[in-house]
GROMACS .gro file of C-alpha atoms in nm:
model
  302
    1MET     CA    1   0.080  -0.732   2.089
    2ASP     CA    2   0.435  -0.601   2.072
    3PRO     CA    3   0.476  -0.220   2.095
    4LEU     CA    4   0.526  -0.161   1.722
    5SER     CA    5   0.213  -0.361   1.640
    6GLU     CA    6   0.013  -0.177   1.906
    7ILE     CA    7   0.123   0.164   1.785
    8LEU     CA    8   0.042   0.083   1.423
    9SER     CA    9  -0.296  -0.057   1.531
   10LEU     CA   10  -0.380   0.268   1.710
   11LEU     CA   11  -0.317   0.460   1.387
   12ARG     CA   12  -0.623   0.272   1.251
   13PRO     CA   13  -0.587   0.329   0.875
   14LYS     CA   14  -0.924   0.456   0.759
   15SER     CA   15  -0.853   0.379   0.395
   16TYR     CA   16  -0.562   0.272   0.186
   17VAL     CA   17  -0.492   0.272  -0.184
   18SER     CA   18  -0.268   0.008  -0.341
   19ALA     CA   19  -0.148   0.070  -0.696
   20GLY     CA   20   0.138   0.049  -0.942
   21PHE     CA   21   0.307   0.339  -1.121
   22ASP     CA   22   0.483   0.283  -1.455
   23ALA     CA   23   0.674   0.584  -1.595
   24GLY     CA   24   0.882   0.628  -1.908
   25GLY     CA   25   1.093   0.899  -2.072
   26ASP     CA   26   1.157   1.223  -1.883
   27TRP     CA   27   0.902   1.270  -1.609
   28ALA     CA   28   0.840   1.427  -1.269
   29VAL     CA   29   0.539   1.404  -1.038
   30ARG     CA   30   0.467   1.627  -0.738
   31PHE     CA   31   0.274   1.479  -0.443
   32ASP     CA   32   0.123   1.759  -0.234
   33ASP     CA   33  -0.121   1.753   0.060
   34GLN     CA   34   0.027   1.445   0.223
   35GLN     CA   35  -0.072   1.529   0.582
   36GLY     CA   36  -0.251   1.238   0.745
   37TYR     CA   37  -0.095   0.978   0.517
   38ILE     CA   38   0.177   0.717   0.544
   39LYS     CA   39   0.319   0.608   0.208
   40CYS     CA   40   0.513   0.289   0.148
   41TYR     CA   41   0.659   0.209  -0.195
   42ALA     CA   42   0.902  -0.034  -0.357
   43ILE     CA   43   1.092   0.032  -0.681
   44THR     CA   44   1.077  -0.284  -0.892
   45ARG     CA   45   1.231  -0.159  -1.220
   46GLY     CA   46   1.459   0.127  -1.314
   47GLY     CA   47   1.517   0.411  -1.069
   48CYS     CA   48   1.419   0.766  -0.983
   49TRP     CA   49   1.499   1.063  -0.763
   50LEU     CA   50   1.299   1.142  -0.449
   51THR     CA   51   1.298   1.504  -0.330
   52VAL     CA   52   1.127   1.570   0.003
   53ASP     CA   53   1.023   1.913   0.127
   54GLY     CA   54   1.259   2.031   0.399
   55LEU     CA   55   1.546   1.800   0.301
   56ALA     CA   56   1.843   1.955   0.125
   57ASP     CA   57   1.947   1.664  -0.095
   58PRO     CA   58   1.743   1.436  -0.321
   59LEU     CA   59   1.756   1.061  -0.259
   60ARG     CA   60   1.837   0.819  -0.539
   61LEU     CA   61   1.616   0.511  -0.547
   62GLU     CA   62   1.706   0.202  -0.746
   63ALA     CA   63   1.528  -0.121  -0.836
   64GLY     CA   64   1.485  -0.343  -0.531
   65GLU     CA   65   1.479  -0.054  -0.285
   66SER     CA   66   1.182   0.063  -0.079
   67PHE     CA   67   1.092   0.377   0.111
   68VAL     CA   68   0.838   0.483   0.372
   69MET     CA   69   0.711   0.840   0.410
   70PRO     CA   70   0.562   0.862   0.763
   71SER     CA   71   0.578   1.237   0.819
   72GLY     CA   72   0.318   1.366   0.574
   73ARG     CA   73   0.562   1.595   0.393
   74SER     CA   74   0.508   1.680   0.027
   75PHE     CA   75   0.754   1.522  -0.215
   76THR     CA   76   0.848   1.481  -0.580
   77LEU     CA   77   0.947   1.171  -0.776
   78ALA     CA   78   1.139   1.235  -1.099
   79SER     CA   79   1.353   1.064  -1.361
   80GLY     CA   80   1.612   1.342  -1.340
   81SER     CA   81   1.680   1.696  -1.224
   82GLY     CA   82   1.546   2.022  -1.364
   83LEU     CA   83   1.213   1.878  -1.478
   84THR     CA   84   0.883   2.057  -1.421
   85PRO     CA   85   0.659   1.818  -1.226
   86VAL     CA   86   0.297   1.745  -1.297
   87ALA     CA   87   0.059   1.726  -1.001
   88ALA     CA   88  -0.010   1.374  -0.883
   89ARG     CA   89  -0.381   1.449  -0.865
   90ASP     CA   90  -0.380   1.506  -1.242
   91ILE     CA   91  -0.261   1.154  -1.323
   92PHE     CA   92  -0.378   0.949  -1.023
   93PRO     CA   93  -0.758   0.927  -1.004
   94PRO     CA   94  -0.899   1.001  -0.656
   95ALA     CA   95  -0.900   0.698  -0.426
   96ARG     CA   96  -0.790   0.465  -0.706
   97ASP     CA   97  -0.750   0.116  -0.560
   98GLY     CA   98  -0.566  -0.140  -0.766
   99GLY     CA   99  -0.443  -0.125  -1.122
  100VAL     CA  100  -0.146   0.055  -1.275
  101VAL     CA  101  -0.110   0.423  -1.366
  102ARG     CA  102   0.118   0.490  -1.665
  103LEU     CA  103   0.303   0.809  -1.750
  104GLY     CA  104   0.502   0.877  -2.066
  105GLY     CA  105   0.418   0.537  -2.207
  106GLY     CA  106   0.580   0.352  -1.917
  107GLY     CA  107   0.871   0.115  -1.948
  108GLY     CA  108   1.128   0.308  -1.746
  109MET     CA  109   1.063   0.312  -1.373
  110TYR     CA  110   0.804   0.096  -1.201
  111LEU     CA  111   0.697   0.110  -0.838
  112VAL     CA  112   0.427  -0.055  -0.631
  113GLY     CA  113   0.297   0.038  -0.291
  114ALA     CA  114   0.022   0.194  -0.091
  115ARG     CA  115  -0.107   0.510   0.073
  116PHE     CA  116  -0.249   0.473   0.422
  117ALA     CA  117  -0.481   0.740   0.561
  118VAL     CA  118  -0.430   0.763   0.937
  119ASP     CA  119  -0.601   0.950   1.219
  120GLY     CA  120  -0.450   1.297   1.219
  121ALA     CA  121  -0.479   1.362   1.592
  122ARG     CA  122  -0.305   1.036   1.677
  123ALA     CA  123  -0.057   1.045   1.391
  124GLY     CA  124   0.117   1.353   1.524
  125LEU     CA  125   0.182   1.183   1.858
  126LEU     CA  126   0.249   0.830   1.734
  127LEU     CA  127   0.474   0.923   1.444
  128ALA     CA  128   0.663   1.202   1.619
  129GLY     CA  129   1.035   1.150   1.598
  130LEU     CA  130   1.034   0.941   1.282
  131PRO     CA  131   1.248   1.083   1.000
  132PRO     CA  132   1.078   1.221   0.688
  133VAL     CA  133   1.198   0.921   0.485
  134LEU     CA  134   1.282   0.565   0.586
  135HIS     CA  135   1.495   0.410   0.310
  136VAL     CA  136   1.530   0.031   0.275
  137HIS     CA  137   1.831  -0.033   0.054
  138ALA     CA  138   2.060  -0.298   0.207
  139PRO     CA  139   2.068  -0.617  -0.008
  140ALA     CA  140   1.949  -0.841   0.277
  141ASP     CA  141   1.662  -0.602   0.353
  142ARG     CA  142   1.553  -0.597  -0.010
  143GLU     CA  143   1.533  -0.976  -0.001
  144ALA     CA  144   1.312  -0.963   0.308
  145LEU     CA  145   1.057  -0.751   0.118
  146ARG     CA  146   1.078  -0.934  -0.215
  147TRP     CA  147   0.796  -1.184  -0.159
  148SER     CA  148   0.529  -0.931  -0.064
  149VAL     CA  149   0.640  -0.690  -0.340
  150GLU     CA  150   0.630  -0.961  -0.609
  151ARG     CA  151   0.289  -1.079  -0.491
  152MET     CA  152   0.153  -0.724  -0.506
  153ILE     CA  153   0.284  -0.683  -0.862
  154GLY     CA  154   0.100  -1.000  -0.958
  155GLU     CA  155  -0.227  -0.886  -0.802
  156LEU     CA  156  -0.208  -0.543  -0.969
  157HIS     CA  157  -0.115  -0.675  -1.313
  158ASP     CA  158  -0.355  -0.969  -1.315
  159PRO     CA  159  -0.659  -0.872  -1.108
  160ARG     CA  160  -0.875  -1.163  -0.998
  161PRO     CA  161  -1.158  -1.197  -0.748
  162GLY     CA  162  -1.026  -1.076  -0.411
  163SER     CA  163  -0.722  -0.899  -0.560
  164GLN     CA  164  -0.798  -0.565  -0.393
  165LEU     CA  165  -0.819  -0.723  -0.048
  166ILE     CA  166  -0.500  -0.925  -0.104
  167ALA     CA  167  -0.318  -0.612  -0.224
  168ARG     CA  168  -0.425  -0.427   0.090
  169HIS     CA  169  -0.294  -0.701   0.318
  170LEU     CA  170   0.030  -0.715   0.120
  171ALA     CA  171   0.063  -0.337   0.160
  172HIS     CA  172   0.033  -0.376   0.537
  173MET     CA  173   0.302  -0.644   0.528
  174MET     CA  174   0.530  -0.418   0.325
  175LEU     CA  175   0.480  -0.132   0.568
  176VAL     CA  176   0.554  -0.338   0.881
  177GLN     CA  177   0.852  -0.511   0.723
  178ALA     CA  178   0.998  -0.183   0.602
  179LEU     CA  179   0.954  -0.020   0.943
  180ARG     CA  180   1.121  -0.299   1.136
  181LEU     CA  181   1.406  -0.321   0.884
  182CYS     CA  182   1.466   0.053   0.921
  183MET     CA  183   1.448   0.012   1.297
  184ALA     CA  184   1.711  -0.260   1.293
  185ARG     CA  185   1.944  -0.060   1.066
  186ALA     CA  186   1.903   0.275   1.241
  187ALA     CA  187   2.222   0.472   1.285
  188PRO     CA  188   2.337   0.522   1.645
  189GLY     CA  189   2.206   0.836   1.808
  190ARG     CA  190   1.864   0.848   1.645
  191ILE     CA  191   1.602   0.962   1.897
  192GLY     CA  192   1.240   0.853   1.937
  193TRP     CA  193   1.028   0.556   2.049
  194PHE     CA  194   1.076   0.394   1.708
  195PHE     CA  195   1.453   0.380   1.743
  196ALA     CA  196   1.435   0.296   2.114
  197LEU     CA  197   1.261  -0.031   2.023
  198ALA     CA  198   1.586  -0.142   1.857
  199ASP     CA  199   1.754  -0.127   2.200
  200PRO     CA  200   1.666  -0.454   2.381
  201ARG     CA  201   1.670  -0.295   2.727
  202MET     CA  202   1.452  -0.001   2.626
  203ALA     CA  203   1.224  -0.230   2.428
  204ALA     CA  204   1.174  -0.443   2.741
  205ALA     CA  205   1.068  -0.139   2.943
  206ILE     CA  206   0.839  -0.005   2.671
  207GLY     CA  207   0.688  -0.350   2.624
  208ALA     CA  208   0.618  -0.374   2.996
  209MET     CA  209   0.440  -0.037   2.998
  210HIS     CA  210   0.231  -0.140   2.697
  211ALA     CA  211   0.146  -0.477   2.852
  212ASP     CA  212   0.015  -0.323   3.175
  213PRO     CA  213  -0.048   0.051   3.130
  214ALA     CA  214  -0.268   0.076   3.441
  215ARG     CA  215   0.006  -0.041   3.675
  216ARG     CA  216   0.150   0.220   3.908
  217TRP     CA  217   0.490   0.201   3.745
  218THR     CA  218   0.793   0.366   3.900
  219VAL     CA  219   1.120   0.440   3.728
  220GLN     CA  220   1.278   0.176   3.954
  221ASP     CA  221   1.025  -0.085   3.836
  222LEU     CA  222   1.107  -0.013   3.474
  223ALA     CA  223   1.480  -0.008   3.543
  224THR     CA  224   1.451  -0.352   3.699
  225THR     CA  225   1.262  -0.476   3.393
  226ALA     CA  226   1.541  -0.341   3.175
  227GLY     CA  227   1.810  -0.493   3.399
  228MET     CA  228   1.969  -0.156   3.478
  229SER     CA  229   2.020   0.078   3.769
  230ARG     CA  230   1.756   0.346   3.814
  231SER     CA  231   1.981   0.638   3.718
  232ALA     CA  232   2.136   0.462   3.419
  233PHE     CA  233   1.795   0.355   3.292
  234ALA     CA  234   1.640   0.700   3.328
  235ALA     CA  235   1.927   0.862   3.140
  236ARG     CA  236   1.929   0.600   2.864
  237PHE     CA  237   1.552   0.613   2.820
  238ARG     CA  238   1.559   0.989   2.779
  239ASP     CA  239   1.856   0.970   2.542
  240THR     CA  240   1.690   0.713   2.317
  241THR     CA  241   1.325   0.822   2.324
  242GLY     CA  242   1.367   1.195   2.384
  243GLU     CA  243   1.143   1.195   2.691
  244ALA     CA  244   1.133   1.068   3.049
  245PRO     CA  245   0.985   0.722   3.120
  246MET     CA  246   0.683   0.860   3.306
  247ALA     CA  247   0.613   1.108   3.025
  248TYR     CA  248   0.612   0.822   2.775
  249LEU     CA  249   0.380   0.620   2.998
  250THR     CA  250   0.137   0.910   3.036
  251ARG     CA  251   0.129   0.970   2.661
  252TRP     CA  252   0.067   0.602   2.591
  253ARG     CA  253  -0.216   0.592   2.845
  254MET     CA  254  -0.381   0.896   2.688
  255LEU     CA  255  -0.358   0.745   2.339
  256LEU     CA  256  -0.524   0.429   2.468
  257ALA     CA  257  -0.786   0.639   2.644
  258ALA     CA  258  -0.863   0.836   2.327
  259ASP     CA  259  -0.910   0.513   2.137
  260ARG     CA  260  -1.145   0.374   2.404
  261LEU     CA  261  -1.345   0.694   2.425
  262GLU     CA  262  -1.392   0.705   2.049
  263THR     CA  263  -1.478   0.341   1.993
  264THR     CA  264  -1.690   0.256   2.299
  265ARG     CA  265  -1.965   0.409   2.510
  266ASP     CA  266  -1.761   0.368   2.827
  267PRO     CA  267  -1.784   0.665   3.064
  268VAL     CA  268  -1.476   0.875   3.123
  269SER     CA  269  -1.463   0.753   3.483
  270VAL     CA  270  -1.440   0.388   3.372
  271VAL     CA  271  -1.168   0.457   3.115
  272ALA     CA  272  -0.973   0.660   3.368
  273ALA     CA  273  -0.988   0.387   3.634
  274GLU     CA  274  -0.887   0.113   3.389
  275LEU     CA  275  -0.577   0.312   3.298
  276GLY     CA  276  -0.469   0.363   3.657
  277TYR     CA  277  -0.635   0.696   3.741
  278TRP     CA  278  -0.859   0.694   4.046
  279SER     CA  279  -0.926   1.067   4.015
  280ASP     CA  280  -1.130   1.181   3.715
  281SER     CA  281  -0.989   1.531   3.748
  282ALA     CA  282  -0.627   1.408   3.741
  283PHE     CA  283  -0.707   1.196   3.436
  284SER     CA  284  -0.884   1.482   3.258
  285THR     CA  285  -0.595   1.720   3.326
  286ALA     CA  286  -0.341   1.472   3.188
  287PHE     CA  287  -0.561   1.391   2.890
  288LYS     CA  288  -0.611   1.753   2.787
  289ARG     CA  289  -0.240   1.825   2.828
  290VAL     CA  290  -0.141   1.536   2.598
  291MET     CA  291  -0.428   1.525   2.349
  292GLY     CA  292  -0.512   1.895   2.333
  293ARG     CA  293  -0.883   1.849   2.412
  294PRO     CA  294  -1.076   1.732   2.719
  295PRO     CA  295  -1.178   1.365   2.724
  296ARG     CA  296  -1.549   1.440   2.683
  297ALA     CA  297  -1.471   1.594   2.343
  298TRP     CA  298  -1.362   1.246   2.232
  299SER     CA  299  -1.619   1.047   2.420
  300GLY     CA  300  -1.926   0.867   2.297
  301GLY     CA  301  -2.019   0.799   2.657
  302THR     CA  302  -2.100   1.022   2.949
   0.00000   0.00000   0.00000
């Protein structure tokens, strides 16, 4: 798989809720306790204001636009300013999957989308560096999302056998499309693996590391893959990702190791060797440094 697909796969959504929200009149809804979730929504009618904790200014969202919330921050959606919000938990039933929730009689703003529950330990490492909000608003980008959004509206409004499964797959499509559109439109100077993938040379190096994580990579090897000199590559990699190439490689190996240890009965020694570590102690030291716990705390094997 390509790096973005691999990283999203490692997040392993444990559950996801796809639904519509139809609001009318003056309204405001507060979404608290968002840690461990990625949210992806599209506004299909009307508009609203999005206020995110930690951001100074609210963001105006109009029909046709989408947004992704990857950071787990609490936020408020509202029809205007100065309104007292109701808690989302009071109007959205727990783990509601499918259907439409209406507030104030509906008819004003309508959005569709999904909430993805992701592994908290991995999410902090995999989503680090992403901004609190990814906003899809360019006309061409809206068009790229239109098909999946319209199909989800149909499944939510007219449930038929299999509608919940279709809505879940459509939600995944929306999320991936929105992420890659935001990646392509990122402003110069944004730092993190997500934005580095928009740079063809850095994407080539990251893709090579993902394709063969056990290889004894050197900075020169990766620079050659990127078609750059060693010094220029090292500087550009750090400038775009925020870390050195070998630090990125180590972190990716440890994320793969954590996934293997959780989902298989493979011994630590086998996982370590398959990721390029011939010393269990060296692997364990690196693993604990990156993941915060020793490998045996994640392992189903011995």
